[in-house]
Structure formats: structure tokens, C-alpha cells
Coordinates of C-alpha atoms and ligand atoms in Angstrom, one line a residue:
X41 CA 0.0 0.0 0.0
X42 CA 1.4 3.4 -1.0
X43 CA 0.1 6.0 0.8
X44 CA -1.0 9.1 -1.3
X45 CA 1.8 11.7 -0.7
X46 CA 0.6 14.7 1.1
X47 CA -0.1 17.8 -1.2
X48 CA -2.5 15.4 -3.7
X49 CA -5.5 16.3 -4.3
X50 CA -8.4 14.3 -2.8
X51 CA -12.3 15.2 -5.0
X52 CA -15.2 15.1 -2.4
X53 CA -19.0 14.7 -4.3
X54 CA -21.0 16.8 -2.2
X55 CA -21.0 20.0 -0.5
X56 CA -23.1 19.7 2.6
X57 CA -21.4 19.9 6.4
X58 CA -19.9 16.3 6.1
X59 CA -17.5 17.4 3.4
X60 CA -16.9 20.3 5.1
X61 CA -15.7 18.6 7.7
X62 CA -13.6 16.3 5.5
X63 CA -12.1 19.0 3.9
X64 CA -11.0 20.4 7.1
X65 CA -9.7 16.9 8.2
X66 CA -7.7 16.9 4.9
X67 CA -6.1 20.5 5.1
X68 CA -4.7 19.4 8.2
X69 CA -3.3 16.3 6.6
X70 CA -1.5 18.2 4.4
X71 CA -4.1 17.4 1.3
X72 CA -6.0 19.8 -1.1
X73 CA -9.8 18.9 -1.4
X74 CA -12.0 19.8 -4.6
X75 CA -15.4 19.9 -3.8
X76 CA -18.1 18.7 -6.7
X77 CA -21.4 19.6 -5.6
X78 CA -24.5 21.3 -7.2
X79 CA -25.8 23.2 -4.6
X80 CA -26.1 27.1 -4.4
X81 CA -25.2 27.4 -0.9
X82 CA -22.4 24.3 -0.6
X83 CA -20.6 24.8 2.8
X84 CA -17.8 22.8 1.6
X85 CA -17.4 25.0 -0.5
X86 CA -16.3 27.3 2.1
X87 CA -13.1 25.1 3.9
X88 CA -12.3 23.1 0.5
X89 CA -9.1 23.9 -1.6
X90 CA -11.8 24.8 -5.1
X91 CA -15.5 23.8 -5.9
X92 CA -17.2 23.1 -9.0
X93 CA -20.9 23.6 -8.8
X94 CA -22.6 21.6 -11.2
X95 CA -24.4 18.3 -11.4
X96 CA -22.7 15.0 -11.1
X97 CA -24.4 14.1 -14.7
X98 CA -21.5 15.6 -17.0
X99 CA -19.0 13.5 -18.5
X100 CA -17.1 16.8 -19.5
X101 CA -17.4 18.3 -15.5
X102 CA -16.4 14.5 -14.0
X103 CA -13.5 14.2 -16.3
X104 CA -11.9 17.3 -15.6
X105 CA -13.1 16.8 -12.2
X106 CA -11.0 13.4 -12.1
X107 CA -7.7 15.3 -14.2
X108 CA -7.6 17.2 -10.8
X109 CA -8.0 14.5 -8.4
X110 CA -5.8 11.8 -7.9
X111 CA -8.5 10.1 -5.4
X112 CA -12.3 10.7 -4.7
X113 CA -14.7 10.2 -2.3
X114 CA -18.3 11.1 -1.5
X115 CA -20.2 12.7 1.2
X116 CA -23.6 11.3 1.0
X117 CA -25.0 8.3 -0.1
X118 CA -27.8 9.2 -2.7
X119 CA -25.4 10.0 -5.5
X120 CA -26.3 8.0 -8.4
X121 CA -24.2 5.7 -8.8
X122 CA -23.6 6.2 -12.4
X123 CA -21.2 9.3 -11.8
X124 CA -18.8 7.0 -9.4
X125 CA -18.7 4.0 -11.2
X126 CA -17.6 6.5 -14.5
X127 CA -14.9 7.7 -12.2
X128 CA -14.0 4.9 -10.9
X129 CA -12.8 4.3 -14.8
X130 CA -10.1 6.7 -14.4
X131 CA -8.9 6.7 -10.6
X132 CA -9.5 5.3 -7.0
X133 CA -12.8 6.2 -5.7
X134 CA -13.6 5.2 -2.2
X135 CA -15.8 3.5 -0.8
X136 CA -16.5 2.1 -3.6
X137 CA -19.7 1.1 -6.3
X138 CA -20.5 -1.8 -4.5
X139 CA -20.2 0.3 -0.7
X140 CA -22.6 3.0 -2.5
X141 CA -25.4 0.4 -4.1
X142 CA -26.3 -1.3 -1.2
X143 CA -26.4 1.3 1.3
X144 CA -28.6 3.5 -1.1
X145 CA -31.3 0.3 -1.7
X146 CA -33.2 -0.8 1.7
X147 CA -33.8 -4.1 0.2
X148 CA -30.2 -4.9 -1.2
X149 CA -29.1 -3.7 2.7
X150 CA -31.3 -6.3 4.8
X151 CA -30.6 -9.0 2.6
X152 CA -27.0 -8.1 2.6
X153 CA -26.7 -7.4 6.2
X154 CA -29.2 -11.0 6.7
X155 CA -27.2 -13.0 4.6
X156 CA -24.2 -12.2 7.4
X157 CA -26.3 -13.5 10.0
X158 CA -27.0 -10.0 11.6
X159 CA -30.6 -9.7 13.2
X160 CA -32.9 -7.4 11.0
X161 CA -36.7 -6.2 11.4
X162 CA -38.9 -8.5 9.8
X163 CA -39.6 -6.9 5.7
X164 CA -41.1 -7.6 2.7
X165 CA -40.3 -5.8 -0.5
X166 CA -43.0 -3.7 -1.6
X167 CA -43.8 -2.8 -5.4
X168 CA -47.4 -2.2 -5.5
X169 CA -50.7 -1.7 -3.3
X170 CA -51.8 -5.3 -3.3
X171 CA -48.6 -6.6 -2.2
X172 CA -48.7 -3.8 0.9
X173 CA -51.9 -5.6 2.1
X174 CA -49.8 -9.0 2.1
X175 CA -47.2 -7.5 3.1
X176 CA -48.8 -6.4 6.4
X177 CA -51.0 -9.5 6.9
X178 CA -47.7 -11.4 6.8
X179 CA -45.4 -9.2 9.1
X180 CA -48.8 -7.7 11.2
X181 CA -48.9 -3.8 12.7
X182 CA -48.1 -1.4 13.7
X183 CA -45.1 -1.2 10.8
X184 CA -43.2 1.2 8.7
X185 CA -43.5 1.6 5.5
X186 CA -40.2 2.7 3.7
X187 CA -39.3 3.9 0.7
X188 CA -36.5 1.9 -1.0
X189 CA -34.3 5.0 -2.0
X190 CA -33.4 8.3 -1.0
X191 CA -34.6 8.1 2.7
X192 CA -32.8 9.8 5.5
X193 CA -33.4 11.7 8.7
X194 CA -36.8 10.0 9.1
X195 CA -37.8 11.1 5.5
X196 CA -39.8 9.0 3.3
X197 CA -41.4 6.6 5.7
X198 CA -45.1 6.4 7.6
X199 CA -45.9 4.3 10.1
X200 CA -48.9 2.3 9.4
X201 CA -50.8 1.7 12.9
X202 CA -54.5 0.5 12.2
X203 CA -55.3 -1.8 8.6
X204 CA -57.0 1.9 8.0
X205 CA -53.7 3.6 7.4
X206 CA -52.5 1.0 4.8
X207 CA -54.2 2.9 1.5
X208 CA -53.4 6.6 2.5
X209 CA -49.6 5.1 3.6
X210 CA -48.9 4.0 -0.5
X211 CA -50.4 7.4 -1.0
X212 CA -48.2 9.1 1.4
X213 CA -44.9 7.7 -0.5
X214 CA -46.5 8.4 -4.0
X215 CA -46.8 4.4 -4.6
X216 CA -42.7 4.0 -5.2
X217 CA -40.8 0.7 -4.6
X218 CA -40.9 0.4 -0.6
X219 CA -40.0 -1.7 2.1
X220 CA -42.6 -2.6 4.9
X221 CA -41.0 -3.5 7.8
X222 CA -42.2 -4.8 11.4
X223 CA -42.0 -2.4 14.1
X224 CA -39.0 -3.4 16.3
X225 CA -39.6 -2.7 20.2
X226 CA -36.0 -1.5 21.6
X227 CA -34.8 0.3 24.4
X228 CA -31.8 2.3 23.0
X229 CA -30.3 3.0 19.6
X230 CA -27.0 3.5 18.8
X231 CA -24.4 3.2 15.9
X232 CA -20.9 1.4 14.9
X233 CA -18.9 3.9 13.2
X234 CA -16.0 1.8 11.9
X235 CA -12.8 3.0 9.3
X236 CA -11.7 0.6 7.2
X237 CA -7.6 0.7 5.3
X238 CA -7.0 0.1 2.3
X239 CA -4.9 -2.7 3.6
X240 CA -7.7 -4.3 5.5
X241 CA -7.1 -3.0 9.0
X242 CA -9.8 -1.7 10.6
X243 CA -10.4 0.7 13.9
X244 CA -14.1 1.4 15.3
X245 CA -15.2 4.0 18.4
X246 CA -17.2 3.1 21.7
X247 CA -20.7 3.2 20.9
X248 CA -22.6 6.5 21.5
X249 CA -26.1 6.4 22.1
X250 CA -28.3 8.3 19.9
X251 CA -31.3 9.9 20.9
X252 CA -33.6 11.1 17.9
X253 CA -36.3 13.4 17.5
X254 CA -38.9 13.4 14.7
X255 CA -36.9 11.4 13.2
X256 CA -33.5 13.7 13.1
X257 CA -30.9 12.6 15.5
X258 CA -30.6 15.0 18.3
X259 CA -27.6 14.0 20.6
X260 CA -25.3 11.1 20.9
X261 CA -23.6 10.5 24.4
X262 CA -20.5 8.5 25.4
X263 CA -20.1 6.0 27.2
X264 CA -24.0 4.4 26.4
X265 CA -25.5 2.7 28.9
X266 CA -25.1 -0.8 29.9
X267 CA -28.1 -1.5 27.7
X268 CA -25.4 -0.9 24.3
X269 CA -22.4 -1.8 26.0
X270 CA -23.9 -5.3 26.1
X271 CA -24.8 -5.3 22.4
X272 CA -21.5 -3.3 21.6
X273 CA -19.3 -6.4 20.7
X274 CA -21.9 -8.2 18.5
X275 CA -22.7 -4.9 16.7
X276 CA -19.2 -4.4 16.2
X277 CA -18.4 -7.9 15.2
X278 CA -20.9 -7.3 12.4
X279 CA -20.2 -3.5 11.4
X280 CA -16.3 -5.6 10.6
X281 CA -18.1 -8.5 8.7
X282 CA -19.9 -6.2 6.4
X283 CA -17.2 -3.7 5.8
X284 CA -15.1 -6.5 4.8
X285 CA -17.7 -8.4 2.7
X286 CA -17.9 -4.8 0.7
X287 CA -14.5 -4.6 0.7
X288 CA -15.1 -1.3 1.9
X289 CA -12.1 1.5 1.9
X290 CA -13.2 4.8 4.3
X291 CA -15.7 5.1 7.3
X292 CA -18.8 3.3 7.6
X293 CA -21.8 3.8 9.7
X294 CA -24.1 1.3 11.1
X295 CA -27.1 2.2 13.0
X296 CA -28.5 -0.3 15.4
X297 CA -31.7 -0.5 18.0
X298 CA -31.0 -2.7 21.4
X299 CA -33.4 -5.2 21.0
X300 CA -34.7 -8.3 23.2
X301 CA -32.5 -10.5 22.0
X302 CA -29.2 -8.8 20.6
X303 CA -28.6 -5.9 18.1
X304 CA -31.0 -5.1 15.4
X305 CA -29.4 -3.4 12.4
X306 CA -31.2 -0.6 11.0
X307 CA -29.3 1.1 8.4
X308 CA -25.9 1.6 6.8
X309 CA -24.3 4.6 5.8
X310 CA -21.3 4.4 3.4
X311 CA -19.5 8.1 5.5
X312 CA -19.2 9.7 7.8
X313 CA -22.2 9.7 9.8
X314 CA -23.9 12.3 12.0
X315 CA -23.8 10.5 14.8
X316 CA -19.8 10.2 14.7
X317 CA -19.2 14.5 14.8
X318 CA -18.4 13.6 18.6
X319 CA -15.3 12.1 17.4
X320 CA -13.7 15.4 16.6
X321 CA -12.5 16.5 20.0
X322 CA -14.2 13.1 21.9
X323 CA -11.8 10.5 20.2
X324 CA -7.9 11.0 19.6
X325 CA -8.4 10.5 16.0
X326 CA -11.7 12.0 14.3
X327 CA -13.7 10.3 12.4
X328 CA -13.1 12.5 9.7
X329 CA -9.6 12.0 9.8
X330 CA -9.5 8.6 9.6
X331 CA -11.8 8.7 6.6
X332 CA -9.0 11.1 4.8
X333 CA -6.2 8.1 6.3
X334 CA -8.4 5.4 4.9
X335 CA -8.9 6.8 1.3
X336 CA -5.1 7.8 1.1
X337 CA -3.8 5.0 2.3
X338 CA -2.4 5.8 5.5
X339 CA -2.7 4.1 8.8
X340 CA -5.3 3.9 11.0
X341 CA -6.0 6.1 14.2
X342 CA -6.6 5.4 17.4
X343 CA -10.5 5.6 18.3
X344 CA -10.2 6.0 22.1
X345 CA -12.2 8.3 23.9
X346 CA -10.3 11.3 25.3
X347 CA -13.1 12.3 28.0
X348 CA -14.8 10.8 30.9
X349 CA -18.0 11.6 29.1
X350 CA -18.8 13.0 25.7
X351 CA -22.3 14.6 24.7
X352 CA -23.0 15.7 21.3
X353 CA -26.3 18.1 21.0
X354 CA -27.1 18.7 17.1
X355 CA -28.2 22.1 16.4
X356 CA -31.6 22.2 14.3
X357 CA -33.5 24.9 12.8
X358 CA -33.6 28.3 15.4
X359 CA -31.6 26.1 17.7
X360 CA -28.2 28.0 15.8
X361 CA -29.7 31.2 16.8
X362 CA -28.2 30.7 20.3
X363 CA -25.4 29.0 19.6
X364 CA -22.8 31.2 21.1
X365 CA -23.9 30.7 24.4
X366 CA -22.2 27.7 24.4
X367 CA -19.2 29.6 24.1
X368 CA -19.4 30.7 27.7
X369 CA -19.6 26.8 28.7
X370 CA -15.7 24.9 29.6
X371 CA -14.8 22.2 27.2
X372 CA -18.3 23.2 24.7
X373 CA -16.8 23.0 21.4
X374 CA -19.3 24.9 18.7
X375 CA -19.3 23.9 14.9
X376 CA -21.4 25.9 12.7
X377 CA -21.7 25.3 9.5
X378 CA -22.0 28.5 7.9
X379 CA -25.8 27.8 6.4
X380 CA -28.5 30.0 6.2
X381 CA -31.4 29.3 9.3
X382 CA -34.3 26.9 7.6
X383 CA -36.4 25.1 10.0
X384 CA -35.3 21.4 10.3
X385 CA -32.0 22.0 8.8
X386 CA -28.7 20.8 10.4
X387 CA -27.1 24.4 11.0
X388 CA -24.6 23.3 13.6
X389 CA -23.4 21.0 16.6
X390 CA -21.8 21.4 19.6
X391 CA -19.5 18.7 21.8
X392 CA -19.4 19.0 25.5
X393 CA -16.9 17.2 27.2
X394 CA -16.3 16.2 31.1
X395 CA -12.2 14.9 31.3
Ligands
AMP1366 P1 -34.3 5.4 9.6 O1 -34.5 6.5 8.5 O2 -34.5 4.0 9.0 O3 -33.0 5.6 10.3 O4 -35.5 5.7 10.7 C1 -35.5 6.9 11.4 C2 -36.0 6.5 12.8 O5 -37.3 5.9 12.9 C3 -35.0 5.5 13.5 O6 -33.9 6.2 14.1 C4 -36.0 5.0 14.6 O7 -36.1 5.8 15.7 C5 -37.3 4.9 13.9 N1 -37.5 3.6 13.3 C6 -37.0 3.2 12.0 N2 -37.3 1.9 11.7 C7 -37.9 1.4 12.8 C8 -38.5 0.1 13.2 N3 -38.4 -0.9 12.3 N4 -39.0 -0.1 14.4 C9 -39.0 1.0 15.3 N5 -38.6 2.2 15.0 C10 -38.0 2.5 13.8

């Protein structure tokens, strides 16, 4: 494994507050970033070395968006995934096609992540009304439906309480390819952020416990409660098996409920995750960082905590509005992310540490 030399160029595929982060993590690494991104108001575009702003759909943008890269990556997982697989033509991109198609397909995930014995909610692939109705006499309510693509933060699902709800639910999603799956009672979730080399090596952090609301993550705290910590090691254990099975290169997220009888796996996300931000000043290597060490090639960092305690509060919406308050708190570190207030939007988070 050579590592890329410091002073490459590493291309990042979307501009939101992950690649900002990234880009950050790189600079200090020693890397220029080039940010691709469509947006009009891409905060990477604000800490990255250049940004393009135009769709990932041109063959003339991704080529000469490739001449100036000599590796790319992606911050978020609803790319299509013609755009990486093109790249991946003319140089590494990581994680790569296979990383990117299963996350982005609920289906391909559960059967991936079933077919290495991890513990998933009960589903049934969903293409059309008819097959909702079997669907829900066969895994019973309540249940969720979910749409098979482009779901995050809560979006694109509806829970489906009463055999009432069933019609207006397919409604809800406009009739697209779903998933319906049973409604799993757990006491906790939390989520295995894990880096994988290059090489094969891989490093994951002590499980935070994430705490949601409608349907956004609102904080993560370190160390979870005996209620994770039990489920830590078998959550891990899988994370490992399915980062290796994609022969994943870069951070992946894992998102898991504490169920009855062990772990249930929930989601996968093929990044840097939201519930990992802790990392920055929480763990002795970020998880950032060790994204920008896995894609280039260099070794792993340590994932220890560097607190007693760690709590991560996300900033949503008019929550930013206040935000420097927290500057008058000891060991509150802000991050903002230099986006204009919207309601629901992720503007910011700050990490509160007790050593
Ligand atoms: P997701 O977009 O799949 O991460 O779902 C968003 C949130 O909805 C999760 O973090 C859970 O709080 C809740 N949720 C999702 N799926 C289920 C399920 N099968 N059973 C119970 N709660 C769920």
C-alpha cells in the first residue's frame, strides 16, 4: 500500500457539512480537497481547496473533475451511482460502487446485512398496493413503511398503525418501490462507526447512544449505557463483517436498535455519519480523519475516547440562533456550519466534554 503523498488532491462529491468537515480533516493532513457539488449554498465550499458547482451528470465536469483529483470520495449516499462507477474508470474512488449500491437500496441492505447472519426487522419488499396488504397480513402492525431509496433523517417513511392507514400510507410515499417493515420494540439505539484501510485494517469508536427526534438525531452520548455496552461487541463484530464483505475502503456507519435478544441493524451509511461528529474532539483520531487516512492510504487512528464523558447536541433549525452561548460553557466546542437558518436544517453541533 502506498500511501497518497501529502499535497494530492483528494475530490469530495457533495458540499453539505460532512464534506466540510472532511475538507477540514484533509487540510490538516496536508491534502488539497476539490469539492463537486451542485448546490447554491455548498458549505464545503467554504473550507475546501476549489469547488465546481454543477451536477454530477456531465461526462465533461467529471472528467476534468478526475484530471484534478488523484482520489475521490463522497459525502452522502444518494449520488447515483452512475457518476462513481464512471470515475472509478479513471482513478480510485472510495468506498467504492459496490459500498454505495447497497447502502442507497433498503432491500439490497437487509438482505446483505441477513445473509451475514446479523438480526434485521422482519420486511417484505413492496412494489405495488396489493402486495402492501400481504405484506402487512404477513409481518402484522403497527409497521413502517419505507421507501426503497433516498430516505434519510426520518424522511420517506409512515408508520402504518391500524389496517386503516394502509391505502393513505402508499399514498403518502406516492406508490414507489418500498419496504414494509415490522416495528421493532427496543430500548436504545445507537451506531458502529467503523474506518476501514486500504490494507484491511480496521479501527471502530465506543458506541454513543443516539437519541432522535422526529426522526433527526438530536444527541449522541459516550459512554451508552449498559443496555449498548452489552450489544457493543456483537454490533461491532458485524459492522467488521460487512465492511469487509464490501471490501469497503473509508468510514462506515451502522445504525443499530437494542433489541430483546441482541442488536438489530437498522441502516448503513457508506460516511461519515452524524452520529460520529463527537469524534472530533471526543476521540484522539476524528472520524473524519480517519476517513482522509483510509482513502489515502495511511494508517489507522486510534479511536479512544479522550473524555470521561462525551455529549454531542445537534443544532436544528432556530436552535443556531443561540449557539454562542455555548461559548461561555468549559470544554463546549461549537461547529457551525455556515448555512442559512431553515427550519429542520442541520445548521450546527456542539460537543461537551467532562475529562
Ligand atoms: P431510519 O430513517 O430508518 O433511520 O429511521 C428513522 C428513525 O425511525 C429511527 O432512528 C428509529 O427511531 C425509527 N425507526 C425506524 N425503523 C424502525 C423500526 N423498524 N422499528 C421501530 N422504530 C423504527
Amino acid at each position: 500500500m502506498t500511501p497518497l503523498p501529502p499535497g494530492s488532491t483528494i475530490g469530495i462529491l457533495g458540499g453539505g457539512q460532512l464534506g466540510r468537515m472532511l475538507a477540514v480533516a484533509a487540510a490538516q493532513l496536508g491534502y488539497s480537497t476539490r469539492v463537486l457539488a451542485p448546490d447554491e449554498e455548498a458549505v464545503a465550499a467554504q473550507t475546501a481547496s476549489s469547488f465546481t458547482r454543477a451536477d454530477y451528470q456531465s461526462r465533461i465536469v467529471l472528467d476534468d473533475f478526475a484530471a484534478a483529483a488523484d482520489v475521490v470520495t463522497y459525502e452522502f449516499e444518494n449520488i447515483a451511482l452512475d457518476p462513481i462507477t464512471y470515475l472509478a474508470t479513471q482513478l480510485p474512488v472510495h468506498p467504492g460502487a459496490l459500498s454505495l449500491a447497497t447502502a442507497q437500496d433498503r432491500a439490497a441492505e437487509k438482505s446483505f446485512v441477513g445473509d451475514l447472519g446479523g438480526r434485521t426487522a422482519p420486511w417484505r419488499l413492496v412494489t405495488s398496493i396489493e402486495a402492501l396488504h400481504a405484506a402487512v397480513a404477513a409481518i402484522g402492525l403497527p409497521a413502517i413503511l419505507k421507501t426503497l431509496r433516498m430516505g434519510y433523517d426520518g424522511k420517506g417513511q409512515v408508520r402504518i398503525t391500524t389496517p386503516d392507514d394502509v391505502d393513505s400510507a402508499w399514498d403518502s410515499i406516492g406508490g414507489r418501490p418500498a419496504i414494509l417493515e415490522g416495528f421493532v420494540e427496543f430500548s436504545h439505539e445507537f451506531s458502529i462507526i467503523l474506518a476501514r484501510g486500504q490494507d484491511g485494517s480496521m479501527v471502530s469508536y465506543p458506541p454513543p447512544w443516539n437519541e432522535h427526534v422526529d426522526g433527526i438525531l438530536a444527541r449522541s452520548s459516550l459512554p451508552a449505557p449498559v443496555e449498548i455496552a452489552r450489544q457493543w461487541g456483537e454490533a461491532a463484530a458485524l459492522t467488521g463483517r460487512i465492511a469487509e464483505q464490501l471490501g469497503h475502503v473509508g468510514v462506515l456507519a451502522c445504525e443499530f436498535f437494542v433489541g430483546a435478544d441482541g442488536p438489530v441493524f437498522n441502516e448503513m451509511a457508506p460516511r461519515v455519519h452524524n452520529s460520529g461528529h463527537w469524534t472530533i474532539e471526543g476521540a484522539v483520531t476524528s472520524q473524519f480523519e480517519n476517513h482522509i487516512r483510509a482513502i489515502c492510504g495511511l494508517p489507522l487512528g486510534d479511536t479512544g475516547l479522550t473524555a470521561e464523558s462525551v455529549e454531542m447536541l445537534n443544532l436544528i433549525g432556530e436552535d443556531a440562533n443561540d449557539a454562542l452561548t455555548y461559548l461561555g460553557e468549559h470544554d463546549a466546542h461549537l461547529h457551525l456550519y455556515g448555512k442559512s437558518v431553515r427550519p429542520g436544517r442541520k445548521m450546527g453541533h456542539v460537543t461537551r466534554l467532562v475529562r
